[in-house]
Amino acid sequence: MRIGTLGNGLMAEALASGWVAAGHDVMVGGRSAERAAAVAGRVGAAAGSFAEAAVYGEVVLLAVPAEVAVSVAGVVPEGKTLIDCSNALDHRDFTLAQDSVAESIGAAVAPGVRVVKAFNLAADAVWRNPPAGLGVPLCGDDGVEQVAELVRDLGCTPVAAGGLRHAKLLEATAALAIGIWVRGGDVRGMFPPLADAFGTVLPGES
Ligand SMILES: NC(=O)c1ccc[n+]([C@@H]2O[C@H](COP(=O)([O-])OP(=O)(O)OC[C@H]3O[C@@H](n4cnc5c(N)ncnc54)[C@H](OP(=O)(O)O)[C@@H]3O)[C@@H](O)[C@H]2O)c1
């Protein structure tokens, strides 16, 4: 698959390196040609501007600060699948500085751009070397299967988490989890298999 990244920061580099390793063709797009080229060189990708990466990718990863996500997404042409991994975190108290970033992107992009929220729950360090089978929730109305393929290519497990209107829940979940983690809590033990909690085995569990 051809993948473009809008951004040459930590998330773009972490995910791009995994996708290149899985055999995909990636173009790292940046607002600075030098910074995009440096990241592209490290991961084995091509480099370009935001507009060039958006045209190049069948799937485009939007990896910029949430406050500029809607405007940067404006370069994505019709027919692409756009992954939004942003977290609009207010670092003062780990609430959300903006509601429903992914839905706002979906309302603003060119017609026919399929917006999928994904990869926002874990840190870039996790995406560099994800634990095998890590569950990755995906929220989107269309394009989810394409993104699910890219999740599997990282050795992770796609988890259908609803349509784009559910993306705000994923954004809030990330804020909650990051806040707990920063305060020294451990979110990993919060979701035991339901069989343990209720003595009931649900579909997909054994
Ligand atoms: N890092 C994580 O652990 C993590 C985890 C989950 C989700 N996220 C989310 O992923 C997104 C990217 O995070 P990151 O850690 O990769 O950030 P980062 O390392 O700071 O990289 C940000 C990227 O956005 C570009 N950028 C910054 N300000 C911009 C502006 N005003 N206009 C256009 N481009 C701009 C930067 O360009 P320059 O290089 O030219 O400055 C860079 O390419 C954020 O929304 C973040 O909330 C991050």
PDB file of C-alpha atoms in Angstrom, residues 44-193:
ATOM      1  CA  GLY A  44      13.571   4.127   4.553  1.00  0.00           C
ATOM      2  CA  ALA A  45      10.776   6.267   3.098  1.00  0.00           C
ATOM      3  CA  ALA A  46      10.518   9.011   0.496  1.00  0.00           C
ATOM      4  CA  ALA A  47      10.057  12.621   1.618  1.00  0.00           C
ATOM      5  CA  GLY A  48       7.833  15.432   0.409  1.00  0.00           C
ATOM      6  CA  SER A  49       5.618  18.317   1.402  1.00  0.00           C
ATOM      7  CA  PHE A  50       2.252  17.821   3.139  1.00  0.00           C
ATOM      8  CA  ALA A  51       0.487  18.170  -0.230  1.00  0.00           C
ATOM      9  CA  GLU A  52       2.811  15.691  -1.943  1.00  0.00           C
ATOM     10  CA  ALA A  53       2.396  13.096   0.808  1.00  0.00           C
ATOM     11  CA  ALA A  54      -1.386  13.530   0.746  1.00  0.00           C
ATOM     12  CA  VAL A  55      -1.497  12.896  -2.998  1.00  0.00           C
ATOM     13  CA  TYR A  56       0.978   9.985  -2.741  1.00  0.00           C
ATOM     14  CA  GLY A  57      -0.789   7.966  -0.058  1.00  0.00           C
ATOM     15  CA  GLU A  58      -3.790   5.749  -0.614  1.00  0.00           C
ATOM     16  CA  VAL A  59      -3.865   6.005   3.160  1.00  0.00           C
ATOM     17  CA  VAL A  60      -2.670   9.219   4.807  1.00  0.00           C
ATOM     18  CA  LEU A  61      -1.603   9.449   8.459  1.00  0.00           C
ATOM     19  CA  LEU A  62      -2.358  12.833  10.003  1.00  0.00           C
ATOM     20  CA  ALA A  63       0.203  13.252  12.812  1.00  0.00           C
ATOM     21  CA  VAL A  64       0.237  16.917  13.787  1.00  0.00           C
ATOM     22  CA  PRO A  65      -0.963  18.765  16.907  1.00  0.00           C
ATOM     23  CA  ALA A  66      -4.745  18.581  17.298  1.00  0.00           C
ATOM     24  CA  GLU A  67      -5.126  22.354  17.098  1.00  0.00           C
ATOM     25  CA  VAL A  68      -3.887  22.366  13.480  1.00  0.00           C
ATOM     26  CA  ALA A  69      -5.297  18.990  12.440  1.00  0.00           C
ATOM     27  CA  VAL A  70      -8.380  20.335  10.653  1.00  0.00           C
ATOM     28  CA  SER A  71      -6.435  22.877   8.630  1.00  0.00           C
ATOM     29  CA  VAL A  72      -3.599  20.464   7.712  1.00  0.00           C
ATOM     30  CA  ALA A  73      -6.171  17.815   6.674  1.00  0.00           C
ATOM     31  CA  GLY A  74      -7.415  20.267   4.070  1.00  0.00           C
ATOM     32  CA  VAL A  75      -4.648  19.150   1.680  1.00  0.00           C
ATOM     33  CA  VAL A  76      -6.035  15.607   1.481  1.00  0.00           C
ATOM     34  CA  PRO A  77      -7.742  14.993  -1.853  1.00  0.00           C
ATOM     35  CA  GLU A  78     -10.956  13.085  -2.461  1.00  0.00           C
ATOM     36  CA  GLY A  79     -10.837   9.306  -2.275  1.00  0.00           C
ATOM     37  CA  LYS A  80      -8.178   8.897   0.413  1.00  0.00           C
ATOM     38  CA  THR A  81      -8.405   7.217   3.788  1.00  0.00           C
ATOM     39  CA  LEU A  82      -7.163   9.615   6.465  1.00  0.00           C
ATOM     40  CA  ILE A  83      -6.007   8.315   9.847  1.00  0.00           C
ATOM     41  CA  ASP A  84      -6.319  10.822  12.701  1.00  0.00           C
ATOM     42  CA  CYS A  85      -4.117   9.896  15.685  1.00  0.00           C
ATOM     43  CA  SER A  86      -4.337  13.260  17.436  1.00  0.00           C
ATOM     44  CA  ASN A  87      -4.976  13.867  21.116  1.00  0.00           C
ATOM     45  CA  ALA A  88      -6.198  17.360  21.992  1.00  0.00           C
ATOM     46  CA  LEU A  89      -4.853  17.013  25.492  1.00  0.00           C
ATOM     47  CA  ASP A  90      -4.814  19.936  27.885  1.00  0.00           C
ATOM     48  CA  HIS A  91      -1.636  19.006  29.750  1.00  0.00           C
ATOM     49  CA  ARG A  92      -2.527  21.203  32.732  1.00  0.00           C
ATOM     50  CA  ASP A  93      -5.224  18.813  33.958  1.00  0.00           C
ATOM     51  CA  PHE A  94      -5.436  16.036  31.322  1.00  0.00           C
ATOM     52  CA  THR A  95      -8.822  17.053  30.032  1.00  0.00           C
ATOM     53  CA  LEU A  96      -9.588  17.670  26.378  1.00  0.00           C
ATOM     54  CA  ALA A  97      -8.794  21.093  24.966  1.00  0.00           C
ATOM     55  CA  GLN A  98     -11.061  20.346  21.994  1.00  0.00           C
ATOM     56  CA  ASP A  99     -14.008  17.984  21.581  1.00  0.00           C
ATOM     57  CA  SER A 100     -14.390  15.599  18.664  1.00  0.00           C
ATOM     58  CA  VAL A 101     -11.276  16.411  16.652  1.00  0.00           C
ATOM     59  CA  ALA A 102     -11.834  13.474  14.296  1.00  0.00           C
ATOM     60  CA  GLU A 103     -15.448  14.474  13.665  1.00  0.00           C
ATOM     61  CA  SER A 104     -14.359  18.055  13.013  1.00  0.00           C
ATOM     62  CA  ILE A 105     -11.824  16.756  10.501  1.00  0.00           C
ATOM     63  CA  GLY A 106     -14.517  14.586   8.915  1.00  0.00           C
ATOM     64  CA  ALA A 107     -16.806  17.595   8.531  1.00  0.00           C
ATOM     65  CA  ALA A 108     -14.070  19.742   6.974  1.00  0.00           C
ATOM     66  CA  VAL A 109     -12.226  17.434   4.570  1.00  0.00           C
ATOM     67  CA  ALA A 110     -12.925  17.026   0.866  1.00  0.00           C
ATOM     68  CA  PRO A 111     -15.968  14.900   0.067  1.00  0.00           C
ATOM     69  CA  GLY A 112     -15.091  11.237  -0.152  1.00  0.00           C
ATOM     70  CA  VAL A 113     -12.187  11.387   2.316  1.00  0.00           C
ATOM     71  CA  ARG A 114     -12.676   8.537   4.797  1.00  0.00           C
ATOM     72  CA  VAL A 115     -11.580   9.586   8.293  1.00  0.00           C
ATOM     73  CA  VAL A 116     -10.588   6.886  10.779  1.00  0.00           C
ATOM     74  CA  LYS A 117      -9.480   7.581  14.362  1.00  0.00           C
ATOM     75  CA  ALA A 118      -6.681   5.218  15.368  1.00  0.00           C
ATOM     76  CA  PHE A 119      -3.333   4.882  17.167  1.00  0.00           C
ATOM     77  CA  ASN A 120      -4.109   7.676  19.672  1.00  0.00           C
ATOM     78  CA  LEU A 121      -4.277   5.411  22.752  1.00  0.00           C
ATOM     79  CA  ALA A 122      -0.594   4.464  22.976  1.00  0.00           C
ATOM     80  CA  ALA A 123       2.634   6.477  22.989  1.00  0.00           C
ATOM     81  CA  ASP A 124       5.019   6.686  20.056  1.00  0.00           C
ATOM     82  CA  ALA A 125       7.483   4.500  21.993  1.00  0.00           C
ATOM     83  CA  VAL A 126       4.848   1.741  21.958  1.00  0.00           C
ATOM     84  CA  TRP A 127       4.291   2.062  18.210  1.00  0.00           C
ATOM     85  CA  ARG A 128       8.022   1.736  17.583  1.00  0.00           C
ATOM     86  CA  ASN A 129       7.905  -1.795  18.945  1.00  0.00           C
ATOM     87  CA  PRO A 130       4.328  -2.766  19.786  1.00  0.00           C
ATOM     88  CA  PRO A 131       3.671  -5.812  21.957  1.00  0.00           C
ATOM     89  CA  ALA A 132       2.352  -8.663  19.817  1.00  0.00           C
ATOM     90  CA  GLY A 133      -1.421  -8.581  19.536  1.00  0.00           C
ATOM     91  CA  LEU A 134      -1.874  -5.121  21.073  1.00  0.00           C
ATOM     92  CA  GLY A 135      -5.523  -4.108  20.588  1.00  0.00           C
ATOM     93  CA  VAL A 136      -5.944  -0.978  18.495  1.00  0.00           C
ATOM     94  CA  PRO A 137      -9.425   0.583  18.553  1.00  0.00           C
ATOM     95  CA  LEU A 138     -10.597   2.048  15.249  1.00  0.00           C
ATOM     96  CA  CYS A 139     -13.490   4.482  14.823  1.00  0.00           C
ATOM     97  CA  GLY A 140     -14.718   5.355  11.360  1.00  0.00           C
ATOM     98  CA  ASP A 141     -17.647   5.081   9.000  1.00  0.00           C
ATOM     99  CA  ASP A 142     -15.590   3.973   5.975  1.00  0.00           C
ATOM    100  CA  GLY A 143     -11.991   2.978   5.360  1.00  0.00           C
ATOM    101  CA  VAL A 144     -11.745   1.002   8.589  1.00  0.00           C
ATOM    102  CA  GLU A 145     -10.742  -2.256   6.865  1.00  0.00           C
ATOM    103  CA  GLN A 146      -7.813  -0.530   5.131  1.00  0.00           C
ATOM    104  CA  VAL A 147      -6.578   0.810   8.463  1.00  0.00           C
ATOM    105  CA  ALA A 148      -7.188  -2.592  10.093  1.00  0.00           C
ATOM    106  CA  GLU A 149      -4.767  -4.081   7.555  1.00  0.00           C
ATOM    107  CA  LEU A 150      -2.125  -1.551   8.606  1.00  0.00           C
ATOM    108  CA  VAL A 151      -2.768  -2.415  12.267  1.00  0.00           C
ATOM    109  CA  ARG A 152      -2.221  -6.120  11.530  1.00  0.00           C
ATOM    110  CA  ASP A 153       0.974  -5.272   9.639  1.00  0.00           C
ATOM    111  CA  LEU A 154       2.364  -3.873  12.913  1.00  0.00           C
ATOM    112  CA  GLY A 155       1.613  -7.196  14.618  1.00  0.00           C
ATOM    113  CA  CYS A 156      -1.354  -5.644  16.423  1.00  0.00           C
ATOM    114  CA  THR A 157      -5.061  -6.503  16.559  1.00  0.00           C
ATOM    115  CA  PRO A 158      -7.663  -4.127  15.134  1.00  0.00           C
ATOM    116  CA  VAL A 159     -10.665  -3.558  17.405  1.00  0.00           C
ATOM    117  CA  ALA A 160     -13.838  -2.197  15.787  1.00  0.00           C
ATOM    118  CA  ALA A 161     -14.911   0.645  18.094  1.00  0.00           C
ATOM    119  CA  GLY A 162     -17.784   2.215  16.180  1.00  0.00           C
ATOM    120  CA  GLY A 163     -18.312   4.906  13.615  1.00  0.00           C
ATOM    121  CA  LEU A 164     -16.733   8.328  13.446  1.00  0.00           C
ATOM    122  CA  ARG A 165     -19.245   9.643  15.969  1.00  0.00           C
ATOM    123  CA  HIS A 166     -17.600   7.295  18.497  1.00  0.00           C
ATOM    124  CA  ALA A 167     -14.169   8.838  17.922  1.00  0.00           C
ATOM    125  CA  LYS A 168     -14.811  11.420  20.635  1.00  0.00           C
ATOM    126  CA  LEU A 169     -15.044   8.545  23.115  1.00  0.00           C
ATOM    127  CA  LEU A 170     -11.643   7.293  21.989  1.00  0.00           C
ATOM    128  CA  GLU A 171     -10.242  10.796  22.362  1.00  0.00           C
ATOM    129  CA  ALA A 172     -11.645  11.001  25.894  1.00  0.00           C
ATOM    130  CA  THR A 173     -10.362   7.512  26.713  1.00  0.00           C
ATOM    131  CA  ALA A 174      -6.839   8.552  25.749  1.00  0.00           C
ATOM    132  CA  ALA A 175      -7.049  11.672  27.926  1.00  0.00           C
ATOM    133  CA  LEU A 176      -8.297   9.627  30.878  1.00  0.00           C
ATOM    134  CA  ALA A 177      -5.639   6.934  30.442  1.00  0.00           C
ATOM    135  CA  ILE A 178      -2.800   9.428  30.059  1.00  0.00           C
ATOM    136  CA  GLY A 179      -3.976  11.330  33.135  1.00  0.00           C
ATOM    137  CA  ILE A 180      -4.071   8.122  35.208  1.00  0.00           C
ATOM    138  CA  TRP A 181      -0.642   7.074  33.909  1.00  0.00           C
ATOM    139  CA  VAL A 182       0.953  10.464  34.626  1.00  0.00           C
ATOM    140  CA  ARG A 183      -0.419  10.343  38.192  1.00  0.00           C
ATOM    141  CA  GLY A 184       1.315   6.991  38.679  1.00  0.00           C
ATOM    142  CA  GLY A 185      -1.687   4.717  38.111  1.00  0.00           C
ATOM    143  CA  ASP A 186      -1.740   1.597  35.960  1.00  0.00           C
ATOM    144  CA  VAL A 187      -4.466   1.387  33.329  1.00  0.00           C
ATOM    145  CA  ARG A 188      -3.431  -2.059  32.101  1.00  0.00           C
ATOM    146  CA  GLY A 189      -5.253  -4.012  34.794  1.00  0.00           C
ATOM    147  CA  MET A 190      -8.534  -2.168  34.423  1.00  0.00           C
ATOM    148  CA  PHE A 191     -10.069  -4.395  31.744  1.00  0.00           C
ATOM    149  CA  PRO A 192      -9.847  -8.065  32.762  1.00  0.00           C
ATOM    150  CA  PRO A 193     -11.450 -10.699  30.531  1.00  0.00           C
TER     151      PRO A 193
END
